[in-house]
PDB file of C-alpha atoms in Angstrom:
ATOM      1  CA  UNK A   1      48.560  42.138  49.841  1.00  0.00           C
ATOM      2  CA  UNK A   2      49.452  44.197  46.800  1.00  0.00           C
ATOM      3  CA  UNK A   3      46.555  43.787  44.349  1.00  0.00           C
ATOM      4  CA  UNK A   4      47.042  44.629  40.698  1.00  0.00           C
ATOM      5  CA  UNK A   5      43.482  43.715  39.719  1.00  0.00           C
ATOM      6  CA  UNK A   6      40.192  42.732  41.339  1.00  0.00           C
ATOM      7  CA  UNK A   7      37.788  41.174  38.856  1.00  0.00           C
ATOM      8  CA  UNK A   8      34.121  40.509  39.576  1.00  0.00           C
ATOM      9  CA  UNK A   9      32.608  37.657  37.619  1.00  0.00           C
ATOM     10  CA  UNK A  10      29.178  37.900  39.215  1.00  0.00           C
ATOM     11  CA  UNK A  11      27.240  40.028  41.696  1.00  0.00           C
ATOM     12  CA  UNK A  12      23.854  39.095  43.086  1.00  0.00           C
ATOM     13  CA  UNK A  13      21.364  40.024  45.744  1.00  0.00           C
ATOM     14  CA  UNK A  14      19.476  37.344  47.651  1.00  0.00           C
ATOM     15  CA  UNK A  15      16.317  38.141  49.603  1.00  0.00           C
ATOM     16  CA  UNK A  16      14.978  35.722  52.232  1.00  0.00           C
ATOM     17  CA  UNK A  17      11.265  35.981  52.962  1.00  0.00           C
ATOM     18  CA  UNK A  18       9.527  34.819  56.101  1.00  0.00           C
ATOM     19  CA  UNK A  19       6.972  33.187  53.861  1.00  0.00           C
ATOM     20  CA  UNK A  20       6.562  33.285  50.083  1.00  0.00           C
ATOM     21  CA  UNK A  21       3.731  31.837  48.037  1.00  0.00           C
ATOM     22  CA  UNK A  22       5.001  31.348  44.487  1.00  0.00           C
ATOM     23  CA  UNK A  23       1.478  31.346  43.096  1.00  0.00           C
ATOM     24  CA  UNK A  24       0.823  34.866  44.410  1.00  0.00           C
ATOM     25  CA  UNK A  25       3.808  36.437  42.637  1.00  0.00           C
ATOM     26  CA  UNK A  26       2.547  38.916  40.030  1.00  0.00           C
ATOM     27  CA  UNK A  27       3.853  37.698  36.669  1.00  0.00           C
ATOM     28  CA  UNK A  28       2.262  40.693  34.903  1.00  0.00           C
ATOM     29  CA  UNK A  29       4.068  43.095  37.245  1.00  0.00           C
ATOM     30  CA  UNK A  30       7.390  41.379  36.537  1.00  0.00           C
ATOM     31  CA  UNK A  31       6.903  41.766  32.771  1.00  0.00           C
ATOM     32  CA  UNK A  32       5.977  45.443  33.124  1.00  0.00           C
ATOM     33  CA  UNK A  33       9.106  46.011  35.209  1.00  0.00           C
ATOM     34  CA  UNK A  34      11.222  45.054  32.176  1.00  0.00           C
ATOM     35  CA  UNK A  35       9.184  46.849  29.527  1.00  0.00           C
ATOM     36  CA  UNK A  36      10.993  46.854  26.186  1.00  0.00           C
ATOM     37  CA  UNK A  37      13.059  43.790  27.144  1.00  0.00           C
ATOM     38  CA  UNK A  38      12.227  40.172  26.346  1.00  0.00           C
ATOM     39  CA  UNK A  39      11.120  38.371  29.499  1.00  0.00           C
ATOM     40  CA  UNK A  40      10.739  34.585  29.658  1.00  0.00           C
ATOM     41  CA  UNK A  41       8.895  33.333  32.749  1.00  0.00           C
ATOM     42  CA  UNK A  42       9.002  29.608  33.470  1.00  0.00           C
ATOM     43  CA  UNK A  43       7.010  27.923  36.222  1.00  0.00           C
ATOM     44  CA  UNK A  44       8.567  24.766  37.647  1.00  0.00           C
ATOM     45  CA  UNK A  45       7.317  22.727  40.589  1.00  0.00           C
ATOM     46  CA  UNK A  46       9.191  24.676  43.288  1.00  0.00           C
ATOM     47  CA  UNK A  47      10.791  27.421  41.224  1.00  0.00           C
ATOM     48  CA  UNK A  48       9.717  30.509  39.326  1.00  0.00           C
ATOM     49  CA  UNK A  49      12.424  31.327  36.783  1.00  0.00           C
ATOM     50  CA  UNK A  50      12.641  34.695  35.017  1.00  0.00           C
ATOM     51  CA  UNK A  51      15.110  34.806  32.115  1.00  0.00           C
ATOM     52  CA  UNK A  52      16.273  38.039  30.480  1.00  0.00           C
ATOM     53  CA  UNK A  53      18.087  36.932  27.288  1.00  0.00           C
ATOM     54  CA  UNK A  54      19.233  40.420  26.244  1.00  0.00           C
ATOM     55  CA  UNK A  55      20.846  41.041  29.630  1.00  0.00           C
ATOM     56  CA  UNK A  56      22.222  37.487  29.736  1.00  0.00           C
ATOM     57  CA  UNK A  57      20.967  37.015  33.258  1.00  0.00           C
ATOM     58  CA  UNK A  58      18.152  35.452  35.245  1.00  0.00           C
ATOM     59  CA  UNK A  59      16.035  35.832  38.368  1.00  0.00           C
ATOM     60  CA  UNK A  60      15.019  32.908  40.555  1.00  0.00           C
ATOM     61  CA  UNK A  61      12.235  32.561  43.115  1.00  0.00           C
ATOM     62  CA  UNK A  62      12.806  29.308  45.005  1.00  0.00           C
ATOM     63  CA  UNK A  63      11.300  28.356  48.339  1.00  0.00           C
ATOM     64  CA  UNK A  64      11.521  31.458  50.507  1.00  0.00           C
ATOM     65  CA  UNK A  65      14.308  33.018  48.450  1.00  0.00           C
ATOM     66  CA  UNK A  66      14.637  35.505  45.630  1.00  0.00           C
ATOM     67  CA  UNK A  67      17.943  35.563  43.742  1.00  0.00           C
ATOM     68  CA  UNK A  68      18.744  38.478  41.418  1.00  0.00           C
ATOM     69  CA  UNK A  69      21.902  37.932  39.347  1.00  0.00           C
ATOM     70  CA  UNK A  70      24.027  40.367  37.381  1.00  0.00           C
ATOM     71  CA  UNK A  71      27.192  39.319  35.547  1.00  0.00           C
ATOM     72  CA  UNK A  72      29.998  41.552  36.962  1.00  0.00           C
ATOM     73  CA  UNK A  73      32.112  43.931  34.851  1.00  0.00           C
ATOM     74  CA  UNK A  74      30.390  47.356  35.031  1.00  0.00           C
ATOM     75  CA  UNK A  75      29.856  48.077  38.724  1.00  0.00           C
ATOM     76  CA  UNK A  76      27.707  51.188  38.250  1.00  0.00           C
ATOM     77  CA  UNK A  77      25.343  49.288  35.923  1.00  0.00           C
ATOM     78  CA  UNK A  78      25.276  46.350  38.315  1.00  0.00           C
ATOM     79  CA  UNK A  79      24.350  48.596  41.257  1.00  0.00           C
ATOM     80  CA  UNK A  80      21.580  50.292  39.239  1.00  0.00           C
ATOM     81  CA  UNK A  81      20.159  47.022  37.930  1.00  0.00           C
ATOM     82  CA  UNK A  82      20.286  45.116  41.222  1.00  0.00           C
ATOM     83  CA  UNK A  83      18.698  47.924  43.226  1.00  0.00           C
ATOM     84  CA  UNK A  84      15.880  48.611  40.759  1.00  0.00           C
ATOM     85  CA  UNK A  85      15.154  44.965  39.952  1.00  0.00           C
ATOM     86  CA  UNK A  86      15.230  43.833  43.569  1.00  0.00           C
ATOM     87  CA  UNK A  87      12.813  46.617  44.566  1.00  0.00           C
ATOM     88  CA  UNK A  88      10.391  45.811  41.726  1.00  0.00           C
ATOM     89  CA  UNK A  89      10.432  42.067  42.370  1.00  0.00           C
ATOM     90  CA  UNK A  90       9.715  42.539  46.068  1.00  0.00           C
ATOM     91  CA  UNK A  91       6.634  44.527  45.011  1.00  0.00           C
ATOM     92  CA  UNK A  92       5.682  41.649  42.704  1.00  0.00           C
ATOM     93  CA  UNK A  93       5.476  39.339  45.744  1.00  0.00           C
ATOM     94  CA  UNK A  94       2.626  41.521  47.039  1.00  0.00           C
ATOM     95  CA  UNK A  95       4.669  42.596  50.044  1.00  0.00           C
ATOM     96  CA  UNK A  96       5.595  39.169  51.379  1.00  0.00           C
ATOM     97  CA  UNK A  97       7.370  39.691  54.746  1.00  0.00           C
ATOM     98  CA  UNK A  98      11.175  39.792  54.533  1.00  0.00           C
ATOM     99  CA  UNK A  99      13.582  38.211  57.032  1.00  0.00           C
ATOM    100  CA  UNK A 100      16.974  39.117  55.603  1.00  0.00           C
ATOM    101  CA  UNK A 101      18.936  39.908  52.458  1.00  0.00           C
ATOM    102  CA  UNK A 102      22.500  39.729  51.246  1.00  0.00           C
ATOM    103  CA  UNK A 103      24.938  40.874  48.588  1.00  0.00           C
ATOM    104  CA  UNK A 104      27.165  38.186  47.043  1.00  0.00           C
ATOM    105  CA  UNK A 105      30.430  38.835  45.216  1.00  0.00           C
ATOM    106  CA  UNK A 106      32.249  36.213  43.134  1.00  0.00           C
ATOM    107  CA  UNK A 107      35.462  36.740  41.234  1.00  0.00           C
ATOM    108  CA  UNK A 108      39.230  36.740  41.539  1.00  0.00           C
ATOM    109  CA  UNK A 109      42.063  39.080  42.374  1.00  0.00           C
ATOM    110  CA  UNK A 110      45.573  39.203  40.982  1.00  0.00           C
ATOM    111  CA  UNK A 111      48.519  40.127  43.193  1.00  0.00           C
ATOM    112  CA  UNK A 112      52.203  40.907  42.793  1.00  0.00           C
ATOM    113  CA  UNK A 113      53.012  38.416  45.556  1.00  0.00           C
ATOM    114  CA  UNK A 114      55.140  35.617  44.159  1.00  0.00           C
ATOM    115  CA  UNK A 115      53.024  32.814  45.638  1.00  0.00           C
ATOM    116  CA  UNK A 116      49.437  33.351  46.815  1.00  0.00           C
ATOM    117  CA  UNK A 117      49.272  29.987  48.588  1.00  0.00           C
ATOM    118  CA  UNK A 118      52.357  30.707  50.701  1.00  0.00           C
ATOM    119  CA  UNK A 119      51.058  34.197  51.444  1.00  0.00           C
ATOM    120  CA  UNK A 120      47.701  32.847  52.693  1.00  0.00           C
ATOM    121  CA  UNK A 121      49.505  30.159  54.657  1.00  0.00           C
ATOM    122  CA  UNK A 122      51.573  32.810  56.430  1.00  0.00           C
ATOM    123  CA  UNK A 123      48.697  35.231  57.025  1.00  0.00           C
ATOM    124  CA  UNK A 124      45.903  32.805  57.948  1.00  0.00           C
ATOM    125  CA  UNK A 125      47.780  29.810  59.353  1.00  0.00           C
ATOM    126  CA  UNK A 126      50.971  31.361  60.757  1.00  0.00           C
ATOM    127  CA  UNK A 127      52.974  29.501  58.152  1.00  0.00           C
ATOM    128  CA  UNK A 128      51.277  26.195  58.938  1.00  0.00           C
ATOM    129  CA  UNK A 129      54.304  25.074  60.948  1.00  0.00           C
ATOM    130  CA  UNK A 130      52.375  22.986  63.493  1.00  0.00           C
ATOM    131  CA  UNK A 131      50.134  21.394  60.881  1.00  0.00           C
ATOM    132  CA  UNK A 132      53.085  20.699  58.598  1.00  0.00           C
ATOM    133  CA  UNK A 133      54.966  19.068  61.464  1.00  0.00           C
ATOM    134  CA  UNK A 134      51.965  16.968  62.542  1.00  0.00           C
ATOM    135  CA  UNK A 135      51.281  15.699  59.042  1.00  0.00           C
ATOM    136  CA  UNK A 136      54.908  15.331  58.093  1.00  0.00           C
ATOM    137  CA  UNK A 137      54.433  17.009  54.711  1.00  0.00           C
ATOM    138  CA  UNK A 138      54.421  20.459  53.140  1.00  0.00           C
ATOM    139  CA  UNK A 139      51.072  22.255  52.969  1.00  0.00           C
ATOM    140  CA  UNK A 140      50.750  22.856  49.249  1.00  0.00           C
ATOM    141  CA  UNK A 141      47.289  24.443  49.174  1.00  0.00           C
ATOM    142  CA  UNK A 142      45.095  26.370  51.636  1.00  0.00           C
ATOM    143  CA  UNK A 143      41.594  27.806  51.177  1.00  0.00           C
ATOM    144  CA  UNK A 144      40.747  29.922  54.224  1.00  0.00           C
ATOM    145  CA  UNK A 145      37.238  31.096  55.047  1.00  0.00           C
ATOM    146  CA  UNK A 146      36.269  33.451  57.845  1.00  0.00           C
ATOM    147  CA  UNK A 147      33.385  35.603  59.086  1.00  0.00           C
ATOM    148  CA  UNK A 148      33.174  38.919  60.919  1.00  0.00           C
ATOM    149  CA  UNK A 149      30.641  41.643  61.698  1.00  0.00           C
ATOM    150  CA  UNK A 150      31.444  45.126  60.413  1.00  0.00           C
ATOM    151  CA  UNK A 151      29.519  48.148  59.123  1.00  0.00           C
ATOM    152  CA  UNK A 152      26.160  46.680  60.220  1.00  0.00           C
ATOM    153  CA  UNK A 153      26.647  43.512  58.159  1.00  0.00           C
ATOM    154  CA  UNK A 154      27.923  39.961  58.608  1.00  0.00           C
ATOM    155  CA  UNK A 155      30.751  39.194  56.170  1.00  0.00           C
ATOM    156  CA  UNK A 156      31.415  35.587  55.139  1.00  0.00           C
ATOM    157  CA  UNK A 157      34.528  35.385  52.987  1.00  0.00           C
ATOM    158  CA  UNK A 158      36.060  32.332  51.294  1.00  0.00           C
ATOM    159  CA  UNK A 159      39.415  32.456  49.483  1.00  0.00           C
ATOM    160  CA  UNK A 160      41.093  29.877  47.285  1.00  0.00           C
ATOM    161  CA  UNK A 161      44.298  30.110  45.235  1.00  0.00           C
ATOM    162  CA  UNK A 162      43.560  29.700  41.529  1.00  0.00           C
ATOM    163  CA  UNK A 163      44.708  26.342  40.178  1.00  0.00           C
ATOM    164  CA  UNK A 164      46.418  27.689  37.079  1.00  0.00           C
ATOM    165  CA  UNK A 165      47.916  30.937  38.427  1.00  0.00           C
ATOM    166  CA  UNK A 166      49.912  31.166  41.667  1.00  0.00           C
ATOM    167  CA  UNK A 167      49.409  34.966  41.704  1.00  0.00           C
ATOM    168  CA  UNK A 168      45.594  34.771  41.585  1.00  0.00           C
ATOM    169  CA  UNK A 169      42.994  34.226  44.329  1.00  0.00           C
ATOM    170  CA  UNK A 170      39.409  33.149  43.666  1.00  0.00           C
ATOM    171  CA  UNK A 171      36.950  34.592  46.149  1.00  0.00           C
ATOM    172  CA  UNK A 172      33.340  34.427  47.283  1.00  0.00           C
ATOM    173  CA  UNK A 173      32.000  37.031  49.705  1.00  0.00           C
ATOM    174  CA  UNK A 174      28.528  37.058  51.228  1.00  0.00           C
ATOM    175  CA  UNK A 175      27.489  40.298  52.946  1.00  0.00           C
ATOM    176  CA  UNK A 176      24.443  39.478  55.072  1.00  0.00           C
ATOM    177  CA  UNK A 177      21.870  41.819  56.632  1.00  0.00           C
ATOM    178  CA  UNK A 178      19.268  40.658  59.157  1.00  0.00           C
ATOM    179  CA  UNK A 179      16.877  43.351  58.019  1.00  0.00           C
ATOM    180  CA  UNK A 180      14.255  44.205  55.444  1.00  0.00           C
ATOM    181  CA  UNK A 181      15.498  45.467  52.092  1.00  0.00           C
ATOM    182  CA  UNK A 182      15.789  49.276  52.169  1.00  0.00           C
ATOM    183  CA  UNK A 183      14.646  51.651  49.444  1.00  0.00           C
ATOM    184  CA  UNK A 184      16.161  51.463  45.963  1.00  0.00           C
ATOM    185  CA  UNK A 185      18.697  54.286  46.274  1.00  0.00           C
ATOM    186  CA  UNK A 186      19.999  52.830  49.550  1.00  0.00           C
ATOM    187  CA  UNK A 187      20.442  49.367  48.008  1.00  0.00           C
ATOM    188  CA  UNK A 188      22.335  50.920  45.098  1.00  0.00           C
ATOM    189  CA  UNK A 189      24.679  52.758  47.449  1.00  0.00           C
ATOM    190  CA  UNK A 190      25.192  49.644  49.569  1.00  0.00           C
ATOM    191  CA  UNK A 191      26.349  47.671  46.540  1.00  0.00           C
ATOM    192  CA  UNK A 192      28.939  50.353  45.729  1.00  0.00           C
ATOM    193  CA  UNK A 193      30.056  51.013  49.324  1.00  0.00           C
ATOM    194  CA  UNK A 194      30.367  47.388  50.400  1.00  0.00           C
ATOM    195  CA  UNK A 195      32.241  46.494  47.231  1.00  0.00           C
ATOM    196  CA  UNK A 196      34.722  49.257  48.000  1.00  0.00           C
ATOM    197  CA  UNK A 197      35.129  47.964  51.553  1.00  0.00           C
ATOM    198  CA  UNK A 198      35.628  44.446  50.188  1.00  0.00           C
ATOM    199  CA  UNK A 199      38.511  45.799  48.085  1.00  0.00           C
ATOM    200  CA  UNK A 200      40.041  47.194  51.288  1.00  0.00           C
ATOM    201  CA  UNK A 201      39.721  43.794  52.974  1.00  0.00           C
ATOM    202  CA  UNK A 202      41.569  42.098  50.111  1.00  0.00           C
ATOM    203  CA  UNK A 203      44.391  44.637  50.384  1.00  0.00           C
ATOM    204  CA  UNK A 204      44.590  44.016  54.151  1.00  0.00           C
ATOM    205  CA  UNK A 205      45.321  40.318  53.672  1.00  0.00           C
TER     206      UNK A 205
END
């Protein structure tokens, strides 16, 4: 597929702990990690919410999960922020054991193809001929999702043609690792490398 633009609306890292006690998370450590930036920490019944107004983003501890968000746009800044913040927040949990982690990409891509829906129908459903015949109607919209293991990660990718633009595809991609979170510089490089590979996947479609 000939892409003219791939736009990220949001990137995040999710960490899954084997066990996480919200009450043991070091609030003082979190505040020191963002020295010079306003930090609003809110304790709810099952959630610890960390809001960073200046960065227009938030961090969520919920159940056994930690979610670190960064609004897309500047990929280098996103990689720096996610790697550093994720590393610091794991330390704030007082080394709670980690089960897995993942990188999530949300956004859309624009293509020169005249009709994204027909293109996905051809590529993912072989034109939908059998389904079309069985139903007795044209397939006017498809939203394929698929998973595969590559480069030491499990990819879960969901695609959906944009409602208001037949040349645009909305996407969500989860890149999952059944491993502990590596050191900061490795996380940073993973964000950049896996994003680049994701671009290659979109071109392959």
